[in-house]
Coordinates of C-alpha atoms in Angstrom, one line a residue:
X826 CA -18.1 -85.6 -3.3
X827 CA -18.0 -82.0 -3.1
X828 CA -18.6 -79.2 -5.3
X829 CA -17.9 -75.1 -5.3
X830 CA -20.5 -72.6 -5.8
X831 CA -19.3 -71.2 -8.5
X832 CA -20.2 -74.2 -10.5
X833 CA -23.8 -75.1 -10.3
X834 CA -26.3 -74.7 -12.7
X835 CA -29.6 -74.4 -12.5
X836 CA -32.1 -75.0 -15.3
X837 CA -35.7 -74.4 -14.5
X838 CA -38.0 -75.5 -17.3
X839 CA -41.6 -74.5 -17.5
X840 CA -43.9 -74.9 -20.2
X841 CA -43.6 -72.1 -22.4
X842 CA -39.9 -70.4 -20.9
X843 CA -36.3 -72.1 -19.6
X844 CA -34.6 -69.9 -17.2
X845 CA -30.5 -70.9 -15.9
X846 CA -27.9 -69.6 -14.4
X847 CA -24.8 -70.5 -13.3
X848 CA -22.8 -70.3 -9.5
X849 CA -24.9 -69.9 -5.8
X850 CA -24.0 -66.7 -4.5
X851 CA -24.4 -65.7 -0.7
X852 CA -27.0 -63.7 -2.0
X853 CA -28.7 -65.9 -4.1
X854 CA -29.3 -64.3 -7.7
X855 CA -32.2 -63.7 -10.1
X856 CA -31.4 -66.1 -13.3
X857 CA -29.0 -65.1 -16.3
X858 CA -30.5 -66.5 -19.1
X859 CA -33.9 -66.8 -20.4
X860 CA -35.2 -68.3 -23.4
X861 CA -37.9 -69.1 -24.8
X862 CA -38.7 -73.1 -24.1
X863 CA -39.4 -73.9 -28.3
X864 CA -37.4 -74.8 -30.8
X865 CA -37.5 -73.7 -34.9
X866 CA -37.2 -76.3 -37.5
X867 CA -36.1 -74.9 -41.3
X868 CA -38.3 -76.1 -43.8
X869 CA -36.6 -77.6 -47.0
X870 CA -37.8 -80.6 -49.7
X871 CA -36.3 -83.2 -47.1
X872 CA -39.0 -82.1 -44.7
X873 CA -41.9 -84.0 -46.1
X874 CA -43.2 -85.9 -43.0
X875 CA -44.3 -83.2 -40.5
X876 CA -46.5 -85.0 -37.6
X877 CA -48.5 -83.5 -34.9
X878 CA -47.0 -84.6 -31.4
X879 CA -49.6 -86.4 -29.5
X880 CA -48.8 -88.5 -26.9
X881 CA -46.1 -87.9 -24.0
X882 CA -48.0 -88.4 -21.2
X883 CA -50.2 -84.9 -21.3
X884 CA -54.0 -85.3 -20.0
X885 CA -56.2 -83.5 -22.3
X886 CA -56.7 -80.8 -19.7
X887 CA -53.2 -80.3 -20.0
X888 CA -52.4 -80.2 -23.7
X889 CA -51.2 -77.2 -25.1
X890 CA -53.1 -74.9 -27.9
X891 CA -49.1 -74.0 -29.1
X892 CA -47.7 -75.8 -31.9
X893 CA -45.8 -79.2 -32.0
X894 CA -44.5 -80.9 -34.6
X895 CA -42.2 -84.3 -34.8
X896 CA -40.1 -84.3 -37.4
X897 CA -38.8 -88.0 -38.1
X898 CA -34.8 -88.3 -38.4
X899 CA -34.3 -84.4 -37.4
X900 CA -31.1 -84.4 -35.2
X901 CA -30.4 -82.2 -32.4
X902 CA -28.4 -80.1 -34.2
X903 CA -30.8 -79.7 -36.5
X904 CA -33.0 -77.0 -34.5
X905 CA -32.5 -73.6 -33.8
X906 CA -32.7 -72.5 -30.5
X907 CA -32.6 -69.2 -28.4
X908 CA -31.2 -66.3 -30.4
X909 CA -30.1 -68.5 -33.5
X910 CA -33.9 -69.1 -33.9
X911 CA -34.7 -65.3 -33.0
X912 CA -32.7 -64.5 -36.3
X913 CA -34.0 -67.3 -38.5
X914 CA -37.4 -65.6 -38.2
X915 CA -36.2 -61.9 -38.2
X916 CA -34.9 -62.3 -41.6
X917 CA -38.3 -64.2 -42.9
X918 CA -36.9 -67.8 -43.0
X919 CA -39.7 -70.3 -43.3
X920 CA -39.6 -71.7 -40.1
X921 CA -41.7 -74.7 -38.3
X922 CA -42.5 -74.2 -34.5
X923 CA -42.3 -76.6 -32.0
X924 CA -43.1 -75.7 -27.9
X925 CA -41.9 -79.5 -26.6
X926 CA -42.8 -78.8 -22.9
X927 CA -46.2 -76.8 -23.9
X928 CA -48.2 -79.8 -22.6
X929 CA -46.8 -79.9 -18.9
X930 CA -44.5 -82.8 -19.8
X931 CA -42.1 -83.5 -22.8
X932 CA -43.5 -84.2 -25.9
X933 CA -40.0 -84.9 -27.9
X934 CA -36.8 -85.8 -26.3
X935 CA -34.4 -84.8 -29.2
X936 CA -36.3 -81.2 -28.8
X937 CA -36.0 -81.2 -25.6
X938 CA -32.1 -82.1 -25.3
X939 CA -31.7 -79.1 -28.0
X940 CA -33.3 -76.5 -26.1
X941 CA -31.5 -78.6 -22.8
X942 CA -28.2 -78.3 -25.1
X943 CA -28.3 -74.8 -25.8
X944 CA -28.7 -73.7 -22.3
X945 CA -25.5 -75.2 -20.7
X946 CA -23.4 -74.7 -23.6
X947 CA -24.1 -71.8 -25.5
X948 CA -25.9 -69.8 -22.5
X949 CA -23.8 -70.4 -19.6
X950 CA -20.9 -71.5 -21.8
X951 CA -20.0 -74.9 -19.8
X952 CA -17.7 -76.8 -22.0
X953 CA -18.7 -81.0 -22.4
X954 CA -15.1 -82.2 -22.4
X955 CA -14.2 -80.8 -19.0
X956 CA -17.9 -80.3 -17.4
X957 CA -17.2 -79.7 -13.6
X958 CA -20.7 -78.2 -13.0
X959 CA -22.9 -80.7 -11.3
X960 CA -27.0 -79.2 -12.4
X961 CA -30.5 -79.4 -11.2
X962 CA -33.2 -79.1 -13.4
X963 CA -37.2 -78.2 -12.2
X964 CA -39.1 -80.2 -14.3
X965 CA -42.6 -79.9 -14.5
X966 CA -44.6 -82.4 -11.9
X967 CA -46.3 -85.9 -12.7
X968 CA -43.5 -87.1 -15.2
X969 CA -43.4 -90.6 -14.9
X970 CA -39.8 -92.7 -13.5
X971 CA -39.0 -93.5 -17.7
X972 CA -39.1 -90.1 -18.3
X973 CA -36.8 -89.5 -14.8
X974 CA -34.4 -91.9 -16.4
X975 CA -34.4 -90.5 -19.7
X976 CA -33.8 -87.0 -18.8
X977 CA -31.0 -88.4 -16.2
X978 CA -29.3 -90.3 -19.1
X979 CA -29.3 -87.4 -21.5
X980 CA -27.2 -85.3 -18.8
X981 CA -24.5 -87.4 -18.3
X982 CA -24.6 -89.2 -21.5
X983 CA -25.0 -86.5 -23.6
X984 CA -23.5 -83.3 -21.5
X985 CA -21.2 -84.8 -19.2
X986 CA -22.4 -83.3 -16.3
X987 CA -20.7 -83.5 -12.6
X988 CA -23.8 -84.4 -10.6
X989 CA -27.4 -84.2 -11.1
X990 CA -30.5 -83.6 -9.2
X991 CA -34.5 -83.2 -10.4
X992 CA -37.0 -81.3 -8.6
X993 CA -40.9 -80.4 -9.3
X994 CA -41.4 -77.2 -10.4
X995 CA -44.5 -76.7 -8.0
X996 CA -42.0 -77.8 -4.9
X997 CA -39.3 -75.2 -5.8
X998 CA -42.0 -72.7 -5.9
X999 CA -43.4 -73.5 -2.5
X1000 CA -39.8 -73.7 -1.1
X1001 CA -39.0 -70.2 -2.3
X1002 CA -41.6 -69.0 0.3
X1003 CA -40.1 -71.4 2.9
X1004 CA -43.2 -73.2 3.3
X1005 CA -43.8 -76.8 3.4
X1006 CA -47.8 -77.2 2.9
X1007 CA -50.0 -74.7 0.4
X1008 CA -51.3 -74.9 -3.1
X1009 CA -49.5 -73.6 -6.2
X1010 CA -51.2 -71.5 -8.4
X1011 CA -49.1 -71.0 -11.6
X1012 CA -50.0 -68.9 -14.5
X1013 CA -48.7 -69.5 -17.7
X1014 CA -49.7 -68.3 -21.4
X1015 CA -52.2 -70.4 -21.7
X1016 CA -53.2 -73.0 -19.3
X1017 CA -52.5 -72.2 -15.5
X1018 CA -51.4 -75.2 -13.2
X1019 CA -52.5 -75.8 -9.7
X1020 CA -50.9 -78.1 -7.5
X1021 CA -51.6 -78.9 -3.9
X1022 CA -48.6 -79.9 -1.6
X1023 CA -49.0 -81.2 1.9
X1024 CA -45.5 -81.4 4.4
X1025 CA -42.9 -81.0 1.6
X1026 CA -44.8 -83.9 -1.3
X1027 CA -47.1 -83.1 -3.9
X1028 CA -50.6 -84.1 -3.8
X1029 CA -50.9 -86.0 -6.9
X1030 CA -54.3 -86.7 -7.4
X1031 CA -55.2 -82.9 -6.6
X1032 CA -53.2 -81.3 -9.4
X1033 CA -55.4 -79.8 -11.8
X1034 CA -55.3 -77.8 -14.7
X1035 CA -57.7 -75.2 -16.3
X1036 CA -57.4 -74.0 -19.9
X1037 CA -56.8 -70.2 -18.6
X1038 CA -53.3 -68.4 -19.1
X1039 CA -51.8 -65.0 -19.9
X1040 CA -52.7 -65.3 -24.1
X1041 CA -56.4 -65.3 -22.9
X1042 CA -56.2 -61.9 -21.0
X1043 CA -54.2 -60.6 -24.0
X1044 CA -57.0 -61.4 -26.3
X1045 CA -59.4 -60.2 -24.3
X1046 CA -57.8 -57.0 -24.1
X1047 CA -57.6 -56.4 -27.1
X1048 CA -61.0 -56.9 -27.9
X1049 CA -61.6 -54.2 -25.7
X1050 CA -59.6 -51.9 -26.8
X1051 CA -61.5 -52.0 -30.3
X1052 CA -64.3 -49.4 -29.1
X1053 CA -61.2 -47.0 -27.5
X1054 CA -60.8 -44.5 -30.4
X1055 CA -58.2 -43.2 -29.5
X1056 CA -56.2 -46.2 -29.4
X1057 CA -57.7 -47.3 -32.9
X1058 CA -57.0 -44.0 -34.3
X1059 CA -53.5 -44.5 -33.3
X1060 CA -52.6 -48.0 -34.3
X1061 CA -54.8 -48.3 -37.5
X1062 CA -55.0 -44.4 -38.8
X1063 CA -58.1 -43.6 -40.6
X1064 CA -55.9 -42.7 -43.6
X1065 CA -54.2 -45.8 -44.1
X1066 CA -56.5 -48.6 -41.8
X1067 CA -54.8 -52.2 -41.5
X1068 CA -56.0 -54.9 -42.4
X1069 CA -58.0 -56.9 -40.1
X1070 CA -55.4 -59.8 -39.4
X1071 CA -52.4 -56.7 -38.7
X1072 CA -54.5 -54.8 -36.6
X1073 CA -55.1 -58.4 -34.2
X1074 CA -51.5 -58.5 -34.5
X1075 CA -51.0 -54.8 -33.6
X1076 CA -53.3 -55.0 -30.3
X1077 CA -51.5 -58.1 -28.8
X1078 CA -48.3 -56.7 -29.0
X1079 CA -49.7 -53.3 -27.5
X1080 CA -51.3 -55.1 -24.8
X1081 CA -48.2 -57.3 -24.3
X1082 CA -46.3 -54.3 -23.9
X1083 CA -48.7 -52.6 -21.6
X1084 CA -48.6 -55.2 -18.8
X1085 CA -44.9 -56.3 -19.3
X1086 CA -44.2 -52.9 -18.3
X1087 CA -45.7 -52.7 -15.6
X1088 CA -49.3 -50.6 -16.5
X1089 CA -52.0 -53.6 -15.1
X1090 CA -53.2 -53.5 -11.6
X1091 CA -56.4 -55.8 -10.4
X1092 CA -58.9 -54.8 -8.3
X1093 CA -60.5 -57.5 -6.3
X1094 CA -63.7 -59.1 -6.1
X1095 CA -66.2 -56.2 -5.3
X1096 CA -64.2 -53.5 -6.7
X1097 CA -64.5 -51.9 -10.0
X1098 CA -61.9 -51.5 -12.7
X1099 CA -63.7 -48.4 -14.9
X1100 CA -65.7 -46.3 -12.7
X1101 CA -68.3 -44.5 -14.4
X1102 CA -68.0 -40.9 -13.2
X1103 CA -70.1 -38.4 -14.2
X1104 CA -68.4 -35.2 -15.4
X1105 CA -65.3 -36.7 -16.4
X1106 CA -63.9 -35.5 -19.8
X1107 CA -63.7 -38.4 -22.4
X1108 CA -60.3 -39.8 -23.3
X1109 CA -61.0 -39.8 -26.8
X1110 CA -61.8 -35.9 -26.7
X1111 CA -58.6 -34.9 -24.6
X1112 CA -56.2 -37.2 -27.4
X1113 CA -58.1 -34.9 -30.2
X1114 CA -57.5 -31.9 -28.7
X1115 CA -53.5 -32.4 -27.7
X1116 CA -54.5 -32.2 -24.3
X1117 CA -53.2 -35.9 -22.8
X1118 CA -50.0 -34.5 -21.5
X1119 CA -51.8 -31.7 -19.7
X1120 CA -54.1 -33.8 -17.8
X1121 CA -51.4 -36.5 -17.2
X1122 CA -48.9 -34.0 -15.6
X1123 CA -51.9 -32.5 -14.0
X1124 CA -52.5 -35.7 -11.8
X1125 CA -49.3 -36.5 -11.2
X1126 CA -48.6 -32.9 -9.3
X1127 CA -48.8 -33.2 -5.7
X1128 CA -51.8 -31.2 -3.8
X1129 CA -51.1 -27.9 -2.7
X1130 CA -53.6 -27.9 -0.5
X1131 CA -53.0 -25.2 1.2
X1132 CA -53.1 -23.1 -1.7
X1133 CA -55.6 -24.7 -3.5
X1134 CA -59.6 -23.7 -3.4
X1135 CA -61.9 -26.5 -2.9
X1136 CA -62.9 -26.0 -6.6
X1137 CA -59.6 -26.8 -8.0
X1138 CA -58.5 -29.8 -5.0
X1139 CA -62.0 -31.4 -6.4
X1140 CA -60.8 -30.7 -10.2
X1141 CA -57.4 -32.2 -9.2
X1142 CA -59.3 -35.2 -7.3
X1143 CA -61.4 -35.8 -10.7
X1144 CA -58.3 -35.7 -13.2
X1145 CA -56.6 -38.6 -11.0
X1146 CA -59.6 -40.8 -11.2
X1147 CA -59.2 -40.9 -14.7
X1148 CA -56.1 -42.8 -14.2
X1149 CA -54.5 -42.0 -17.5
X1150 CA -51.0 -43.1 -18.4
X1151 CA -49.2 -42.5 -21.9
X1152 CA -47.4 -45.5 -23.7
X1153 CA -45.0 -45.3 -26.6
X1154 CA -45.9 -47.9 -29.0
X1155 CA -44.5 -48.3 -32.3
X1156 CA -43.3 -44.4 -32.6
X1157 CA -46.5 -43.7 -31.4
X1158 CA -48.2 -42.0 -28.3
X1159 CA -51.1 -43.7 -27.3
X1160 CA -53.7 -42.9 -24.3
X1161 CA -55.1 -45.1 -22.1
X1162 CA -57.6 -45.1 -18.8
X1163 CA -58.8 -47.3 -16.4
X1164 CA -60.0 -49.8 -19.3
X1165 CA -56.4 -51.1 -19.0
X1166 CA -56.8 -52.6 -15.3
X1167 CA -59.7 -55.2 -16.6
X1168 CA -56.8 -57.1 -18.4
X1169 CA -56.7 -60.1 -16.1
X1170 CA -60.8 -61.0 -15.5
X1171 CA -61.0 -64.0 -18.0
X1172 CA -58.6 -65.4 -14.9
X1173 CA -61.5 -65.0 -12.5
X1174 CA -64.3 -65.7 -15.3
X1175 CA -63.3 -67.7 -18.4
X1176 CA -66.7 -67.2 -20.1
X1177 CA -65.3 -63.3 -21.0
X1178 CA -63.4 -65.5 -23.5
X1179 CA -66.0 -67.7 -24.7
X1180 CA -64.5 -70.9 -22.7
X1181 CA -67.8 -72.9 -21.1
X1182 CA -67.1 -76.1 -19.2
X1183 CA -67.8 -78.7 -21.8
X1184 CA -69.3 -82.2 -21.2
X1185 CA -66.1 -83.7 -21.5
X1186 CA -64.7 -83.2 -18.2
X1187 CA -60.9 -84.4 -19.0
X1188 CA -61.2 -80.3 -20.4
X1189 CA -60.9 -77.8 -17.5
X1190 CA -62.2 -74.6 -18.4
X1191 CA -62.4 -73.2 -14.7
X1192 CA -61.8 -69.6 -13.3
X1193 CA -58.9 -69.7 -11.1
X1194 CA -61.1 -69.9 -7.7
X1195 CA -62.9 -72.9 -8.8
X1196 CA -59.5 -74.6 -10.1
X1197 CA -57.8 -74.0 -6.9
X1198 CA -61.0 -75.1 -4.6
X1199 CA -61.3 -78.6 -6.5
X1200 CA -57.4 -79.1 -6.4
X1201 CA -57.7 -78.8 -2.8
X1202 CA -61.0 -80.4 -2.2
X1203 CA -59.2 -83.9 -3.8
X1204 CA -56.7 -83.4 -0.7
X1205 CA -57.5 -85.6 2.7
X1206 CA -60.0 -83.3 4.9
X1207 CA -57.1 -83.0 8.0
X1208 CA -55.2 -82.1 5.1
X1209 CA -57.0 -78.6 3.9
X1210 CA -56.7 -76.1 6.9
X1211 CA -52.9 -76.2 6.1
X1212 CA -53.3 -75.8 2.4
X1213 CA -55.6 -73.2 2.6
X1214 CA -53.2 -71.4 4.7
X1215 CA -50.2 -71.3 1.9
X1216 CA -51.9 -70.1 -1.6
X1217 CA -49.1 -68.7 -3.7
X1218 CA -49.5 -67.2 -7.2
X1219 CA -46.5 -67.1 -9.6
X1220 CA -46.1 -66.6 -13.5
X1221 CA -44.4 -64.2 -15.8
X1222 CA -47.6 -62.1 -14.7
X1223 CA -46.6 -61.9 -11.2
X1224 CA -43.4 -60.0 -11.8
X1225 CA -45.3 -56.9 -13.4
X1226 CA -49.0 -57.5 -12.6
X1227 CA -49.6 -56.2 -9.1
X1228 CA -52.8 -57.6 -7.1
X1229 CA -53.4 -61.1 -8.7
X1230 CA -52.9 -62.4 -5.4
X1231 CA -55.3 -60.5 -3.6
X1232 CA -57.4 -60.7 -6.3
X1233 CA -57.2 -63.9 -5.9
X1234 CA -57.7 -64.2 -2.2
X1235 CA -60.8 -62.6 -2.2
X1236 CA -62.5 -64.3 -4.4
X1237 CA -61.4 -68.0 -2.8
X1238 CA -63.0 -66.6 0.9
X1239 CA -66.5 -67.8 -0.1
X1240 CA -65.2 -71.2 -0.6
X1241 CA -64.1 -71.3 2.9
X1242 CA -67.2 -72.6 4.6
X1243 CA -68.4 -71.3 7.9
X1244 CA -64.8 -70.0 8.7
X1245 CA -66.9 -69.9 12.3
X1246 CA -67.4 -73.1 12.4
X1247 CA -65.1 -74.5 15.8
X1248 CA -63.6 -77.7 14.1
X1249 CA -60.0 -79.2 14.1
X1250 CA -60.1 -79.4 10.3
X1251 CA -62.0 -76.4 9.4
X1252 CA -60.0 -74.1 7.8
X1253 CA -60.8 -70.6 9.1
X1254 CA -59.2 -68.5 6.4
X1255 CA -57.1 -68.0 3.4
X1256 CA -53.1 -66.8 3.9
X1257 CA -51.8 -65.9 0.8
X1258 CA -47.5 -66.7 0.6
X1259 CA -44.6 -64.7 -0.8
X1260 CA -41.0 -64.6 -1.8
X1261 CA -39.3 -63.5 1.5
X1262 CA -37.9 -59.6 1.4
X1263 CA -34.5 -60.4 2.7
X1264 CA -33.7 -61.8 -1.1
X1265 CA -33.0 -58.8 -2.3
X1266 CA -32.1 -59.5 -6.1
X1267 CA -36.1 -60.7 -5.9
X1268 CA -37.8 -58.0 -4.2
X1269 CA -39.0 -56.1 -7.5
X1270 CA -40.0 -59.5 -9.1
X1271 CA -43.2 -60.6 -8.0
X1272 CA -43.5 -64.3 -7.1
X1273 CA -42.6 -64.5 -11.0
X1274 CA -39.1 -66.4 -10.6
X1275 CA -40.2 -68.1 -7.1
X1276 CA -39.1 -71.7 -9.2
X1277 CA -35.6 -70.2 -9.5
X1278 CA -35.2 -69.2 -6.6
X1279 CA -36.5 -72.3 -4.6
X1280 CA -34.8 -74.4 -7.0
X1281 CA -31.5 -72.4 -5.9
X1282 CA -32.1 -73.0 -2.4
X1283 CA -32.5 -76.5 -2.9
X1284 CA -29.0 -77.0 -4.8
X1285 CA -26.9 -75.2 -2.3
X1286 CA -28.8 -77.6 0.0
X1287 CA -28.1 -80.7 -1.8
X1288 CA -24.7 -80.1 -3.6
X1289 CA -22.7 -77.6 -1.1
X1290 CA -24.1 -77.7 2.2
X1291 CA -24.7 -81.8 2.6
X1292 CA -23.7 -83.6 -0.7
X1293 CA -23.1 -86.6 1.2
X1294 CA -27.1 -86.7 1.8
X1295 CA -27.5 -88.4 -1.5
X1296 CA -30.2 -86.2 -2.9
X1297 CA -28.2 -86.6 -6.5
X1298 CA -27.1 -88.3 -8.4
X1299 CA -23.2 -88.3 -8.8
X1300 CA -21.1 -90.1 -12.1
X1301 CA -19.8 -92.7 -9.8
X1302 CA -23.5 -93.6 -9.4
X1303 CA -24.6 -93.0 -12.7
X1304 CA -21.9 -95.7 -14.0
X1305 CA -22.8 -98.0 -11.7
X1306 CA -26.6 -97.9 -11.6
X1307 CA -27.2 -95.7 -14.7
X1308 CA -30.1 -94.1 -15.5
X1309 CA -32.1 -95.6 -13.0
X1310 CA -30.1 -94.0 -10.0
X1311 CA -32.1 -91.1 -10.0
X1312 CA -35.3 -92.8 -8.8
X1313 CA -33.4 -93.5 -6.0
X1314 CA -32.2 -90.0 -5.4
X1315 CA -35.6 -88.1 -6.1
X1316 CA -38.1 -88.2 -2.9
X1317 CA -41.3 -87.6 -5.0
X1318 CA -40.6 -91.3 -7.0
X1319 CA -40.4 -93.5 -4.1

């Protein structure tokens, strides 16, 4: 069976965001849609029996701190989803959460087929009756074969689809890099997953998770920000202060803003983010005096060196240094320095955020250095020099955030041990990996959609360029084996 490009969809889902698109291109394409991966209940008197989800195969490393509720009897066209949910809380419905792949896994199926639902059918606009795209769907990794079947039935059962392939998330983010072996280091909001791989297969018992993410450097932030006053000035006047809950509010979404857009860089290990220079005129002074604009434009004119005295090439030297940028926020100009660049250091130190490890040890709370060298110590000794030489980073932060990777990498080297050391399984450094530059829709994105893209490579792999490989699962073998077929078909199962 064979199947055009234009047809295939792929569905990436992650904890906290689903990304799809639809058709392989020769130049393979950054996704089309994005949504949030949650799902909004309305409340009414019919919704009385409101449960906490707890079990769906999660470790407590891995659970979640965003919300889930079951609601018993709700239907799948009961939720909102996407931009039907977007509205429901822009006009101040009361609304009830639910994040069903928060934990790493799927805590409720009829949550998960909405948000599964809304992606093929509202998002890339695939209709059920006549469904000629065949999909495949990253899925996060260590679901068990019940949950394989279940999400295999609820594709052809419930969407009709052409064909249908699975693959771990961590495995479409190494392929993006064309690598076989390495360890994944992904960054969500807030946990961050690391998963060894080893020749193309996961190394199971080496995954680990630590209770880090993105909503921790947002916080922390934040927090800092508190004793800028010029940014408190700005975002809670003296005239008319906010209350204490509004002004949280108001810093996350400035600090979201700030690295979104590109404003974070990270120094690495031995470098300093605010450097204490004498002489330098206070931030706080120049916002007072209507003077940011000045200084800004001032460092970003080239030298004239020629020209210039000595006096005035230092002055210039000085005024860069202080590294200011400009935001608009809310209607509002706000000034910011080097402060800005210590956004990501709960990564590399989660006791900045008040997370100690704890005696139960099922809870991770590990920097990322020490998360990725116990995921790889848990890996066979041959297996480590070849791991060590494949670390990739990817998140949402990756596509903005410049330097988490090296930051990264520099801090891992003193876990190498005695890189002089003349052994056949002593790894002798760290390689870091990328998203190749000759994908050119990716080049300006990080390692941020390396899932999407290696999940992309692997579907013109399986369904154009060998379907008769058997690496999915087609409807004549869906109605003969039914859900079980795609055991069969996925690698990582057998």
């Amino acid at each position: 069976m064979s199947f055009r490009d234009a047809t295939v969809v792929i569905i990436e889902t992650g904890r906290t965001v689903v990304r799809a698109g639809l058709g392989l291109h020769e130049l393979l394409k950054t996704p089309s849609f994005n949504i949030p991966a949650r799902v909004g209940l309305r409340k009414s008197a019919s919704v009385n029996d409101v449960t906490a989800g707890t079990d769906s195969g999660a470790s407590t490393s891995r659970a979640s701190s965003l919300p889930q509720t079951s609601i018993p009897g709700a239907s799948v066209n009961d939720y909102l989803v996407g931009s039907q949910l977007d509205e429901a809380l822009a006009a101040g419905q009361d609304i009830l959460i639910s994040w069903p792949f928060a934990d790493g896994s799927v805590r409720d199926w009829t949550q998960a087929e909405a948000i599964w639902k809304y992606v093929l059918f509202t998002g890339l606009q695939r209709k059920r009756v006549q469904n000629e795209s065949p999909v495949l769907l990253s899925i996060p990794v260590g679901l068990s074969r019940d949950a394989y079947e279940k999400v295999c039935q609820i594709f052809f059962e419930r969407f009709n689809v052409a064909g249908f392939g699975i693959l771990e998330r961590p495995m479409a983010q190494i392929y993006s890099t064309i690598s076989l072996s390495g360890v994944v280091v992904d960054v969500d909001y807030d946990k961050s997953d690391i998963t060894p791989i080893y020749e193309g297969f996961i190394v199971h018992p080496g995954t680990v998770t630590t209770s880090v993410g993105i909503n921790d450097c947002q916080r922390y932030l934040a927090n800092l920000l508190k004793s800028n006053q010029s940014v408190m000035a700005a975002i809670s006047p003296p005239e008319s202060p906010l209350e204490s809950d509004a002004l949280n509010s108001a810093l996350l979404a400035f600090v979201e803003q700030i690295w979104k857009d590109g404003h974070i860089k990270i120094p690495s290990d031995g470098e300093t983010a605010i450097v204490e220079d004498e002489g330098i005129t206070d931030i706080a002074a120049i916002v007072v005096a209507g003077k940011e604009k000045a200084v800004i434009e001032s460092g970003m004119k080239k030298k004239q060196s020629q020209k210039q005295s000595a006096e005035q090439q230092a002055r210039a030297r000085e005024i860069e240094a202080m590294d200011l940028i400009t935001v608009q926020f809310k209607e509002k100009s706000i000034t910011l320095g080097k402060e800005r660049h210590r956004f990501c250091e709960p990564l590399f130190d989660p006791t900045l955020v008040g997370k100690v490890e704890s005696s139960d040890t099922r809870t991770l709370h590990l920097s990322l250095q020490e998360a990725v060298d116990r995921a790889i110590r848990q890996t066979d000794v041959d297996q480590r020099q070849y791991i060590w030489q494949g670390v990739l980073v990817t998140g949402d932060l990756t596509k903005t955030v410049k330097g988490l990777a090296i930051a990264l990498q520099s801090r891992l080297a003193p876990y190498v041990v005695n890189p002089e050391l003349q052994t056949d399984v002593q790894p002798r450094s760290i390689r870091l990996l990328n998203v190749p530059e000759y994908y050119p829709e990716y080049r300006d994105t990080g390692e941020g959609y390396a899932a999407f893209l290696g999940s992309s490579i692997v579907a013109k792999l399986v369904f154009i360029n060998d379907p008769h490989a058997k690496n999915f699962v087609s409807k004549g073998d869906y109605s003969q084996k039914g859900p079980h077929s795609i055991v069969e078909m996925s690698p990582a199962l057998l």
